Amino acid sequence: MLPLRYKIIGVTAIKISIITVCYNAGATIERCIQSVVNQQHPGLEYIVIDGGSTDHTLPIINKYRQYITRFISEPDGGIYQAINKGLELATGDVIGILNADDQFAAGDILKQVGNAFVTQHCDVVYGDIDFVNADGRVTRRWRSGGYRHGAFNRGWMPPHPSFYALKKLYDNFGPYSNNYGTAADYELMLRFIHTHQSSVYYLPRVMVCMQIGGASNGNLKKRILAWKNDYRAMKTHGILWPALVLIIKPLRKLKQYLS
C-alpha cells in the first residue's frame, strides 16, 4: 500500500522527514543544513535535535530556523535517543537520518528517493555513500548493490546514511533500540529488512558524503565493543553463523577502498 500523498504547487509528492542530530558540531553543521535546504523535493520536513551544544552550533542553527520545522536543544542520552526524539516528532510518510557531519551529495537526492517510493511501491529505499576527509576528498566508496533476502547472512548491510523507510515501519516495528550501543542502526535495519522482510529498492547513486569517523570507529577498545554489539544484534535476529558473519562483515568493506 502506497503512503499518503499530497499536492504541492501541482507536484505530487510524498512527505519526507529528515532528522539531524548534533552535539557541538559547529565545524560541520552548517554544511549539513545547507545540503538539506538545497533539496529540490517539495514535501520536506526538517527536524533538528541538539544535545545541548556549548560551542557555536546553536548560532549556526538559528541562522536557518526558517527552514527547520521542529528544533529541540536539550541534554540527551546519546545519538540514538536523540534520533528517537526526532522520530516522535516526525509526521512524514518517509523518514531519513542525516548526521551533522554528513551532507547530501546533490540537490535532487530526496526528489529521487520520493520518486522511488512512489514508482517502486516499496517500504525501504537505500543507495550508496562516499566517505570524505575534512578537505572533502573521497577516501572510500560504499557501493551497496541490490538486495536479496538472506544477504545479511553473508555480511551485507546498506549504509545507514542512505537508508529511508516508511514511517509505518517505525510505528509497527519500533524505533532505534538502546540495547545495542553503536550497532543500533545495524539492528534496526536487520529488524526492518531481514526479520520483517520489508520490500526494498536500491537507488544506484551516491546519496550522501559521510565524513570519516564515527562512534564505533577509533581505538581497539571501541572496535571490540562494536563487534560485541553487532554480534548481539545478529543473535537477536537469527543471523546464520553470526561468529562467521562477524568476520565477513568488515572484510566486505575492503573493496570500498579499491573502487
Short mmCIF file of C-alpha atoms in Angstrom, two decimals:
data_model
loop_
_atom_site.label_atom_id
_atom_site.label_comp_id
_atom_site.label_asym_id
_atom_site.label_seq_id
_atom_site.Cartn_x
_atom_site.Cartn_y
_atom_site.Cartn_z
CA MET A 1 0.00 0.00 0.00
CA LEU A 2 1.39 3.39 -1.02
CA PRO A 3 1.93 6.05 1.64
CA LEU A 4 -0.30 9.10 1.75
CA ARG A 5 0.49 11.65 -0.94
CA TYR A 6 -0.47 15.27 -1.25
CA LYS A 7 -0.30 18.13 -3.76
CA ILE A 8 2.22 20.95 -3.52
CA ILE A 9 2.32 23.52 -6.35
CA GLY A 10 0.92 20.96 -8.75
CA VAL A 11 3.57 18.36 -7.93
CA THR A 12 2.51 15.06 -6.40
CA ALA A 13 4.99 14.07 -3.70
CA ILE A 14 5.26 12.09 -0.55
CA LYS A 15 6.30 13.92 2.59
CA ILE A 16 9.85 13.12 3.72
CA SER A 17 11.06 13.85 7.25
CA ILE A 18 14.81 14.37 7.63
CA ILE A 19 16.22 14.15 11.15
CA THR A 20 19.60 15.65 12.02
CA VAL A 21 21.04 15.11 15.49
CA CYS A 22 24.04 17.05 16.71
CA TYR A 23 26.19 17.97 19.68
CA ASN A 24 28.99 20.54 19.48
CA ALA A 25 29.02 20.17 15.69
CA GLY A 26 29.95 23.75 14.88
CA ALA A 27 32.61 22.65 12.39
CA THR A 28 30.20 20.74 10.15
CA ILE A 29 26.54 21.54 10.94
CA GLU A 30 26.20 24.46 8.50
CA ARG A 31 27.32 22.36 5.54
CA CYS A 32 24.86 19.66 6.59
CA ILE A 33 21.92 22.06 6.93
CA GLN A 34 22.69 23.78 3.63
CA SER A 35 22.58 20.44 1.83
CA VAL A 36 19.08 19.87 3.24
CA VAL A 37 17.90 23.40 2.41
CA ASN A 38 19.09 22.92 -1.19
CA GLN A 39 16.98 19.79 -1.76
CA GLN A 40 14.52 20.07 -4.65
CA HIS A 41 11.89 17.79 -3.14
CA PRO A 42 8.80 19.92 -2.33
CA GLY A 43 7.45 17.85 0.56
CA LEU A 44 10.22 18.17 3.13
CA GLU A 45 10.00 18.27 6.92
CA TYR A 46 13.30 19.05 8.66
CA ILE A 47 13.82 18.16 12.32
CA VAL A 48 16.99 19.07 14.22
CA ILE A 49 17.72 17.58 17.64
CA ASP A 50 20.64 19.14 19.53
CA GLY A 51 22.08 17.59 22.67
CA GLY A 52 22.71 20.90 24.43
CA SER A 53 25.72 22.14 22.49
CA THR A 54 28.12 24.54 24.18
CA ASP A 55 30.13 25.57 21.11
CA HIS A 56 28.85 27.71 18.21
CA THR A 57 26.43 25.05 16.91
CA LEU A 58 23.28 26.83 18.14
CA PRO A 59 24.00 30.22 16.50
CA ILE A 60 24.56 28.41 13.20
CA ILE A 61 21.28 26.50 13.54
CA ASN A 62 19.45 29.72 14.36
CA LYS A 63 20.60 31.19 11.03
CA TYR A 64 18.46 28.56 9.29
CA ARG A 65 15.47 28.38 11.66
CA GLN A 66 13.06 29.35 8.89
CA TYR A 67 13.89 26.08 7.13
CA ILE A 68 13.70 23.89 10.23
CA THR A 69 10.25 22.51 11.05
CA ARG A 70 10.98 21.33 14.60
CA PHE A 71 14.01 22.07 16.79
CA ILE A 72 14.95 20.82 20.24
CA SER A 73 18.09 21.60 22.22
CA GLU A 74 18.49 19.72 25.50
CA PRO A 75 20.76 17.07 27.01
CA ASP A 76 20.09 13.51 25.90
CA GLY A 77 21.45 10.01 26.32
CA GLY A 78 23.30 9.81 23.03
CA ILE A 79 22.76 9.75 19.29
CA TYR A 80 20.06 7.09 19.11
CA GLN A 81 18.00 8.53 21.93
CA ALA A 82 18.21 11.86 20.09
CA ILE A 83 17.10 10.23 16.82
CA ASN A 84 14.16 8.65 18.63
CA LYS A 85 13.13 12.13 19.83
CA GLY A 86 13.07 13.16 16.19
CA LEU A 87 11.02 10.11 15.23
CA GLU A 88 8.38 11.08 17.79
CA LEU A 89 8.09 14.50 16.14
CA ALA A 90 8.17 13.29 12.54
CA THR A 91 4.96 13.49 10.52
CA GLY A 92 6.35 12.47 7.12
CA ASP A 93 5.41 9.38 5.14
CA VAL A 94 9.13 8.55 4.82
CA ILE A 95 11.94 9.13 7.33
CA GLY A 96 15.67 9.53 6.76
CA ILE A 97 18.61 10.42 9.02
CA LEU A 98 21.34 12.90 8.07
CA ASN A 99 24.03 13.26 10.72
CA ALA A 100 25.60 16.62 11.42
CA ASP A 101 28.95 15.51 9.93
CA ASP A 102 27.34 14.42 6.66
CA GLN A 103 25.78 16.13 3.66
CA PHE A 104 23.65 15.23 0.66
CA ALA A 105 25.72 14.57 -2.43
CA ALA A 106 23.40 16.57 -4.71
CA GLY A 107 20.26 18.69 -4.64
CA ASP A 108 17.97 16.06 -6.18
CA ILE A 109 18.56 13.22 -3.71
CA LEU A 110 15.26 13.49 -1.86
CA LYS A 111 13.39 14.02 -5.12
CA GLN A 112 14.73 10.70 -6.37
CA VAL A 113 14.04 8.99 -3.05
CA GLY A 114 10.43 10.18 -3.14
CA ASN A 115 10.01 9.04 -6.75
CA ALA A 116 11.41 5.63 -5.85
CA PHE A 117 8.87 5.08 -3.08
CA VAL A 118 6.00 6.06 -5.39
CA THR A 119 7.07 4.14 -8.51
CA GLN A 120 8.55 1.04 -6.85
CA HIS A 121 5.82 0.56 -4.20
CA CYS A 122 8.50 -0.26 -1.63
CA ASP A 123 8.94 0.08 2.14
CA VAL A 124 12.65 0.95 2.15
CA VAL A 125 14.97 2.81 -0.23
CA TYR A 126 18.74 2.83 0.12
CA GLY A 127 21.69 3.85 -2.04
CA ASP A 128 25.43 4.49 -1.99
CA ILE A 129 27.67 6.82 0.01
CA ASP A 130 31.15 8.28 -0.25
CA PHE A 131 33.43 8.72 2.75
CA VAL A 132 35.30 12.02 2.68
CA ASN A 133 38.02 13.59 4.78
CA ALA A 134 37.96 17.09 6.28
CA ASP A 135 39.07 18.54 2.93
CA GLY A 136 36.21 16.87 1.07
CA ARG A 137 38.42 14.32 -0.68
CA VAL A 138 36.79 10.92 -1.23
CA THR A 139 38.69 8.19 0.61
CA ARG A 140 36.18 5.30 0.42
CA ARG A 141 33.27 4.43 -1.85
CA TRP A 142 30.46 2.27 -0.45
CA ARG A 143 28.52 0.78 -3.36
CA SER A 144 25.67 -1.20 -1.83
CA GLY A 145 24.32 -3.22 -4.73
CA GLY A 146 20.88 -4.78 -4.92
CA TYR A 147 19.40 -6.69 -2.02
CA ARG A 148 18.25 -10.30 -1.97
CA HIS A 149 16.69 -11.89 1.07
CA GLY A 150 19.35 -13.58 3.15
CA ALA A 151 22.09 -11.10 2.23
CA PHE A 152 22.53 -10.14 5.89
CA ASN A 153 23.63 -13.75 6.48
CA ARG A 154 26.57 -13.02 4.17
CA GLY A 155 27.68 -9.85 5.98
CA TRP A 156 25.80 -7.41 3.76
CA MET A 157 24.17 -4.25 5.05
CA PRO A 158 23.14 -0.95 3.46
CA PRO A 159 24.88 2.26 4.54
CA HIS A 160 22.73 3.81 7.23
CA PRO A 161 23.11 7.42 5.94
CA SER A 162 21.40 6.31 2.71
CA PHE A 163 18.59 4.41 4.48
CA TYR A 164 15.00 5.66 4.07
CA ALA A 165 11.98 3.84 5.45
CA LEU A 166 8.25 4.41 5.59
CA LYS A 167 7.15 5.84 8.91
CA LYS A 168 4.74 2.94 9.29
CA LEU A 169 7.76 0.62 9.76
CA TYR A 170 8.83 2.61 12.82
CA ASP A 171 5.24 2.65 14.03
CA ASN A 172 4.85 -1.12 13.58
CA PHE A 173 8.32 -2.43 14.46
CA GLY A 174 9.69 0.19 16.83
CA PRO A 175 12.40 2.90 16.86
CA TYR A 176 16.15 2.56 17.49
CA SER A 177 16.92 0.32 20.45
CA ASN A 178 19.18 1.45 23.28
CA ASN A 179 20.21 -2.17 23.90
CA TYR A 180 22.76 -2.42 21.08
CA GLY A 181 25.05 0.56 21.60
CA THR A 182 26.77 1.63 18.39
CA ALA A 183 25.04 -1.19 16.47
CA ALA A 184 21.58 0.34 16.97
CA ASP A 185 21.38 1.39 13.32
CA TYR A 186 22.53 -2.05 12.13
CA GLU A 187 19.99 -3.74 14.41
CA LEU A 188 17.16 -1.53 13.15
CA MET A 189 17.96 -2.31 9.51
CA LEU A 190 18.20 -6.02 10.37
CA ARG A 191 14.83 -5.78 12.08
CA PHE A 192 13.09 -3.96 9.22
CA ILE A 193 14.63 -5.77 6.24
CA HIS A 194 15.83 -9.20 7.39
CA THR A 195 13.38 -10.11 10.13
CA HIS A 196 10.20 -8.41 8.89
CA GLN A 197 11.11 -8.74 5.20
CA SER A 198 10.12 -5.22 4.22
CA SER A 199 10.28 -4.60 0.48
CA VAL A 200 13.39 -2.70 -0.54
CA TYR A 201 14.64 -0.77 -3.55
CA TYR A 202 18.26 0.06 -4.35
CA LEU A 203 18.84 3.54 -5.78
CA PRO A 204 22.18 3.20 -7.58
CA ARG A 205 23.71 6.59 -6.92
CA VAL A 206 25.79 8.35 -4.28
CA MET A 207 23.28 9.88 -1.90
CA VAL A 208 25.44 11.14 0.98
CA CYS A 209 29.01 12.27 1.56
CA MET A 210 29.92 10.99 5.02
CA GLN A 211 32.82 12.48 6.93
CA ILE A 212 35.35 9.96 8.21
CA GLY A 213 34.90 8.98 11.85
CA GLY A 214 32.01 7.71 13.94
CA ALA A 215 31.19 6.39 17.38
CA SER A 216 32.05 2.77 16.52
CA ASN A 217 35.44 3.62 14.98
CA GLY A 218 38.68 4.66 16.62
CA ASN A 219 40.71 2.68 19.13
CA LEU A 220 40.74 -1.09 19.56
CA LYS A 221 38.54 -0.97 22.67
CA LYS A 222 35.78 0.81 20.75
CA ARG A 223 36.13 -1.59 17.84
CA ILE A 224 35.80 -4.65 20.11
CA LEU A 225 32.72 -3.16 21.75
CA ALA A 226 31.24 -2.52 18.29
CA TRP A 227 31.81 -6.18 17.34
CA LYS A 228 30.07 -7.30 20.51
CA ASN A 229 27.11 -5.08 19.73
CA ASP A 230 26.95 -6.40 16.16
CA TYR A 231 27.07 -9.98 17.42
CA ARG A 232 24.18 -9.44 19.83
CA ALA A 233 22.10 -7.88 17.05
CA MET A 234 22.85 -10.85 14.80
CA LYS A 235 21.85 -13.33 17.51
CA THR A 236 18.63 -11.45 18.20
CA HIS A 237 17.56 -11.59 14.57
CA GLY A 238 18.58 -15.14 13.77
CA ILE A 239 21.57 -14.48 11.52
CA LEU A 240 23.08 -17.81 10.46
CA TRP A 241 26.62 -18.41 11.78
CA PRO A 242 26.90 -14.97 13.49
CA ALA A 243 30.52 -15.55 14.53
CA LEU A 244 31.46 -16.12 10.87
CA VAL A 245 29.40 -13.17 9.67
CA LEU A 246 31.16 -11.02 12.26
CA ILE A 247 34.39 -11.74 10.36
CA ILE A 248 32.92 -11.42 6.87
CA LYS A 249 31.12 -8.13 7.53
CA PRO A 250 34.26 -5.95 7.90
CA LEU A 251 36.06 -7.87 5.14
CA ARG A 252 33.35 -6.81 2.70
CA LYS A 253 34.39 -3.22 3.33
CA LEU A 254 37.87 -3.73 1.88
CA LYS A 255 36.62 -3.21 -1.67
CA GLN A 256 35.38 0.23 -0.65
CA TYR A 257 39.00 1.38 -0.62
CA LEU A 258 39.69 -0.09 -4.05
CA SER A 259 36.74 1.16 -6.09
#
